[in-house]
Coordinates of C-alpha atoms in Angstrom, one line a residue:
M1 CA 14.4 -51.8 57.1
E2 CA 16.7 -54.9 57.1
D3 CA 20.4 -54.5 56.6
Q4 CA 20.6 -56.7 53.5
K5 CA 22.5 -56.4 50.3
Q6 CA 19.4 -55.6 48.3
S7 CA 16.4 -53.8 49.7
S8 CA 13.7 -51.3 48.8
F9 CA 12.3 -48.1 50.4
M10 CA 9.1 -46.4 49.7
F11 CA 7.9 -42.9 50.8
E12 CA 5.0 -40.6 50.0
I13 CA 4.9 -36.9 49.2
D14 CA 1.6 -35.2 50.1
N15 CA 0.3 -32.2 48.2
F16 CA 2.9 -32.9 45.5
S17 CA 1.6 -30.5 42.9
E18 CA 2.1 -27.6 45.4
K19 CA 5.7 -28.5 46.0
E20 CA 8.5 -26.3 44.5
A21 CA 11.7 -26.9 46.4
V22 CA 13.8 -30.1 46.5
I23 CA 12.4 -32.8 48.8
Q24 CA 14.6 -35.2 50.8
S25 CA 13.3 -38.6 51.9
P26 CA 14.0 -40.1 55.3
T27 CA 17.3 -41.9 55.6
F28 CA 17.1 -45.7 55.0
S29 CA 19.5 -48.6 55.1
S30 CA 20.5 -51.0 52.4
G31 CA 23.6 -53.3 52.4
G32 CA 24.8 -51.9 55.7
C33 CA 24.9 -48.4 54.2
E34 CA 22.6 -45.4 54.7
W35 CA 20.9 -43.6 51.8
F36 CA 18.3 -41.0 51.1
V37 CA 16.4 -39.8 48.0
E38 CA 16.2 -36.3 46.6
V39 CA 13.1 -35.4 44.6
Y40 CA 12.9 -32.2 42.5
P41 CA 9.1 -31.8 41.9
K42 CA 9.7 -29.1 39.2
G43 CA 12.9 -30.6 37.8
D44 CA 16.6 -30.0 38.5
N45 CA 17.5 -27.4 35.9
V46 CA 14.8 -28.9 33.6
D47 CA 11.3 -27.5 33.3
D48 CA 9.2 -30.5 32.2
H49 CA 10.6 -33.5 34.1
L50 CA 10.6 -34.9 37.6
S51 CA 14.2 -35.3 38.9
L52 CA 15.3 -38.1 41.2
Y53 CA 18.6 -38.9 42.9
L54 CA 19.9 -41.6 45.2
C55 CA 22.3 -39.9 47.7
V56 CA 24.7 -40.8 50.5
P57 CA 24.0 -38.9 53.8
N58 CA 26.3 -37.6 56.5
L59 CA 29.4 -37.4 54.3
E60 CA 31.4 -35.7 57.1
S61 CA 30.9 -38.8 59.3
L62 CA 32.4 -41.2 56.8
R63 CA 36.0 -42.2 56.8
L64 CA 38.4 -40.8 54.2
G65 CA 38.5 -43.1 51.2
W66 CA 35.0 -44.6 51.6
K67 CA 33.3 -45.9 48.6
R68 CA 30.4 -48.1 47.7
R69 CA 29.3 -49.6 44.5
A70 CA 25.5 -50.1 44.0
S71 CA 22.9 -50.7 41.4
Y72 CA 19.5 -48.9 41.9
S73 CA 16.2 -48.1 40.2
F74 CA 13.2 -45.9 40.9
A75 CA 9.5 -46.5 40.5
L76 CA 6.5 -44.3 40.7
L77 CA 3.5 -46.0 42.2
N78 CA -0.2 -45.4 42.2
H79 CA -2.4 -45.4 45.3
S80 CA -2.8 -49.2 45.0
G81 CA 1.0 -49.7 45.1
E82 CA 1.2 -50.7 41.5
K83 CA 4.3 -49.5 39.5
V84 CA 3.1 -47.0 37.0
Y85 CA 6.5 -45.7 35.8
R86 CA 9.9 -47.3 36.3
I87 CA 13.3 -45.7 35.9
T88 CA 16.3 -47.9 35.5
C89 CA 20.0 -47.4 34.8
D90 CA 21.8 -48.2 31.5
V91 CA 24.9 -49.3 33.3
P92 CA 25.0 -52.2 35.8
S93 CA 26.3 -50.2 38.8
H94 CA 27.5 -46.8 39.9
L95 CA 30.4 -45.9 42.3
F96 CA 29.5 -43.7 45.2
C97 CA 32.4 -41.9 46.9
N98 CA 33.3 -38.6 48.5
Q99 CA 33.7 -37.0 45.1
F100 CA 30.5 -38.4 43.7
S101 CA 28.0 -39.0 46.5
E102 CA 24.8 -39.0 44.4
W103 CA 23.6 -40.5 41.2
G104 CA 20.2 -40.2 39.4
W105 CA 18.3 -38.6 36.7
A106 CA 17.5 -34.9 36.0
E107 CA 14.9 -36.2 33.5
A108 CA 13.5 -39.1 35.5
A109 CA 9.9 -38.8 34.3
P110 CA 7.9 -36.3 32.3
L111 CA 5.7 -34.1 34.5
K112 CA 2.8 -34.6 32.2
I113 CA 2.7 -38.3 33.2
L114 CA 1.9 -37.3 36.8
Q115 CA -1.3 -35.6 35.6
E116 CA -2.7 -38.8 34.2
K117 CA -5.8 -40.3 35.8
G118 CA -5.1 -42.4 38.8
F119 CA -1.5 -41.4 39.2
L120 CA -1.7 -38.7 41.8
E121 CA -4.4 -40.0 44.1
K122 CA -5.4 -37.2 46.5
N123 CA -2.4 -35.2 45.2
K124 CA 0.0 -37.7 46.6
L125 CA 3.2 -39.0 44.9
I126 CA 4.6 -42.4 45.9
V127 CA 8.2 -43.1 45.2
K128 CA 9.9 -46.4 45.5
V129 CA 13.7 -47.0 45.2
E130 CA 15.4 -50.4 45.0
V131 CA 19.1 -50.5 46.0
E132 CA 21.5 -53.4 45.7
V133 CA 24.9 -52.8 47.3
L134 CA 27.6 -54.7 45.4
E135 CA 30.8 -53.5 47.2
V136 CA 31.6 -51.5 50.3
V137 CA 35.1 -50.2 51.2
D138 CA 35.7 -48.2 54.4
E139 CA 39.3 -47.0 54.2
E140 CA 40.6 -44.7 57.0
D141 CA 43.8 -43.6 55.3
V142 CA 44.0 -43.0 51.6
T143 CA 47.1 -41.5 50.0
G144 CA 47.3 -39.7 46.7
N145 CA 48.5 -42.9 45.1
E146 CA 45.4 -44.9 46.0
T147 CA 43.3 -46.2 43.2
L148 CA 39.8 -47.6 42.7
D149 CA 38.7 -50.5 40.5
L150 CA 36.3 -48.6 38.3
Y151 CA 34.7 -50.5 35.4
G152 CA 37.7 -52.8 35.3
F153 CA 40.3 -50.0 35.4
Q154 CA 42.5 -48.9 38.3
V155 CA 41.6 -45.3 38.6
P156 CA 43.3 -42.7 41.0
Y157 CA 40.9 -41.0 43.4
S158 CA 41.6 -37.7 41.7
Q159 CA 40.1 -39.1 38.4
V160 CA 37.1 -41.0 39.8
V161 CA 34.6 -38.4 38.9
T162 CA 36.0 -38.0 35.3
V163 CA 36.0 -41.7 34.6
S164 CA 32.6 -42.2 36.2
N165 CA 31.2 -39.4 34.0
L166 CA 32.9 -41.0 31.0
F167 CA 31.1 -44.3 31.5
V168 CA 27.8 -42.7 32.3
K169 CA 27.8 -40.7 29.0
H170 CA 29.4 -43.5 26.9
P171 CA 28.5 -46.8 28.6
D172 CA 30.1 -48.9 25.7
V173 CA 33.4 -47.0 25.6
A174 CA 35.3 -50.0 26.7
A175 CA 33.0 -52.8 25.5
S176 CA 35.5 -53.9 22.9
F177 CA 38.6 -53.1 24.9
K178 CA 41.4 -55.6 24.1
P179 CA 44.3 -55.5 26.6
K180 CA 44.0 -57.6 29.7
D181 CA 47.1 -56.6 31.6
Q182 CA 46.2 -54.1 34.3
L183 CA 49.3 -51.9 33.8
V184 CA 48.5 -51.7 30.1
K185 CA 44.9 -50.9 30.7
T186 CA 45.9 -48.1 33.1
A187 CA 48.3 -46.7 30.6
Y188 CA 45.6 -46.6 27.9
M189 CA 43.1 -45.1 30.2
N190 CA 45.5 -42.3 31.2
Q191 CA 46.2 -41.7 27.5
L192 CA 42.5 -41.4 26.9
L193 CA 42.0 -39.0 29.8
G194 CA 44.9 -36.9 28.5
L195 CA 43.4 -36.8 25.0
M196 CA 40.0 -35.8 26.4
E197 CA 41.7 -33.0 28.4
T198 CA 43.5 -31.7 25.4
L199 CA 40.4 -31.7 23.2
N200 CA 38.3 -30.0 25.9
K201 CA 40.6 -27.0 26.0
P202 CA 39.6 -23.8 24.3
Q203 CA 40.3 -24.1 20.6
Q204 CA 42.7 -21.2 20.5
S205 CA 44.9 -22.8 23.2
I206 CA 45.3 -26.1 21.3
T207 CA 48.5 -26.0 19.2
D208 CA 48.8 -27.5 15.7
T209 CA 51.2 -30.1 17.2
E210 CA 48.7 -31.1 19.8
L211 CA 46.0 -31.4 17.2
S212 CA 48.2 -33.6 15.0
N213 CA 49.2 -35.8 17.9
A214 CA 45.6 -36.1 19.0
G215 CA 44.8 -37.8 15.6
S216 CA 47.6 -40.3 16.1
E217 CA 46.6 -41.0 19.7
L218 CA 42.9 -41.5 18.7
V219 CA 43.9 -44.1 16.1
K220 CA 46.0 -46.0 18.7
L221 CA 43.3 -45.9 21.3
T222 CA 40.6 -47.2 18.9
E223 CA 42.5 -49.6 16.6
T224 CA 45.1 -51.0 19.1
A225 CA 43.3 -50.7 22.4
G226 CA 39.7 -51.1 21.2
F227 CA 38.1 -48.1 22.8
K228 CA 34.8 -47.0 21.1
L229 CA 35.5 -43.3 20.6
D230 CA 33.2 -42.2 17.8
W231 CA 32.1 -39.2 19.8
L232 CA 35.7 -38.1 20.4
K233 CA 36.6 -38.5 16.7
T234 CA 33.6 -36.3 15.9
K235 CA 35.0 -33.7 18.3
L236 CA 38.5 -33.9 16.8
D237 CA 37.1 -33.6 13.3
E238 CA 35.2 -30.5 14.3
L239 CA 38.2 -29.0 15.9
S240 CA 40.4 -29.8 12.8
L241 CA 37.7 -28.3 10.5
E242 CA 37.5 -25.1 12.7
R243 CA 41.3 -24.9 12.7
K244 CA 41.4 -25.2 8.9
K245 CA 38.7 -22.6 8.6
A246 CA 40.5 -20.3 10.9
S247 CA 43.7 -20.8 8.9
F248 CA 41.8 -20.1 5.6
D249 CA 40.2 -17.0 7.1
A250 CA 43.6 -15.7 8.2
M251 CA 45.1 -16.4 4.8
Y252 CA 42.1 -14.7 3.1
A253 CA 42.5 -11.7 5.4
S254 CA 46.2 -11.5 4.6
L255 CA 45.6 -11.8 0.8
S256 CA 42.9 -9.2 1.0
A257 CA 45.2 -6.8 2.8
R258 CA 48.0 -7.4 0.2
L259 CA 45.4 -6.8 -2.5
L260 CA 44.4 -3.5 -1.0
V261 CA 48.0 -2.5 -0.9
M262 CA 48.5 -3.5 -4.5
E263 CA 45.4 -1.6 -5.6
K264 CA 46.6 1.4 -3.7
T265 CA 50.0 1.2 -5.4
L266 CA 48.5 0.8 -8.8
S267 CA 46.2 3.7 -8.2
E268 CA 49.2 5.9 -7.2
I269 CA 51.1 4.7 -10.3
K270 CA 48.2 5.5 -12.5
R271 CA 47.9 8.9 -10.9
F272 CA 51.6 9.6 -11.3
K273 CA 51.4 8.7 -15.1
E274 CA 48.5 11.0 -15.6
M275 CA 50.5 13.8 -13.9
Q276 CA 53.4 13.1 -16.2
K277 CA 51.2 13.3 -19.3
K278 CA 49.8 16.7 -18.2
R279 CA 53.3 18.0 -17.7
K280 CA 54.3 17.0 -21.2
R281 CA 51.3 18.7 -22.7
N282 CA 52.2 21.9 -20.9

């Protein structure tokens, strides 16, 4: 395999339908970096899909602070080498680093497709992966203040996984982002991460003040900064509704308790009056 920026690697899995455990491909090279593929024949925590991941091997041998950005795709081939099923990313590239050393799909392909005629010739699955390495950094010393350029934002190493997950789940989150100054962009990203952390806390641990501030921050992040945060607004609305419901339930419980006390008091007053009437008769 040539050490070029973009290359492909193909490997075969014999007796595929009999496989249960995860299968690792041989290591291959692309863009001066080593890679391997993990295949889950019965799915990675899913029951009806094949799972595929592109991984970085030998992490312990890499220098502290290493990172590489790459785009990749998978294809399942028939015995003639024709692409029968292709799996591509919704985002242009992914960042591989020590905290996030593999990317891929838990639901890469429905298992029922593998049973179609001509797909598993002689019970053999052929997997092809294409990798294009866009950036490679090999840093020996990385301090806690080091940052990565991730999707146009300077992100501390400690937040790489969080921000990577954010863009994977919501690829268009910064599609309409307005500020250009890097310091301003960093400030808004930190504010967004802080808001996400607040709203991800257990509901009972979120104070009314935090919930109120979250609404103001969300408006600023969407209207001023230009983040697309419909999913976060939905979460905030749900939390606010649950908080109002909890407040209503507490008020209802309090009123119910007071009503019971009043009913008991009225009952005692009624009983006292009846006793007074009996005494007068006697």
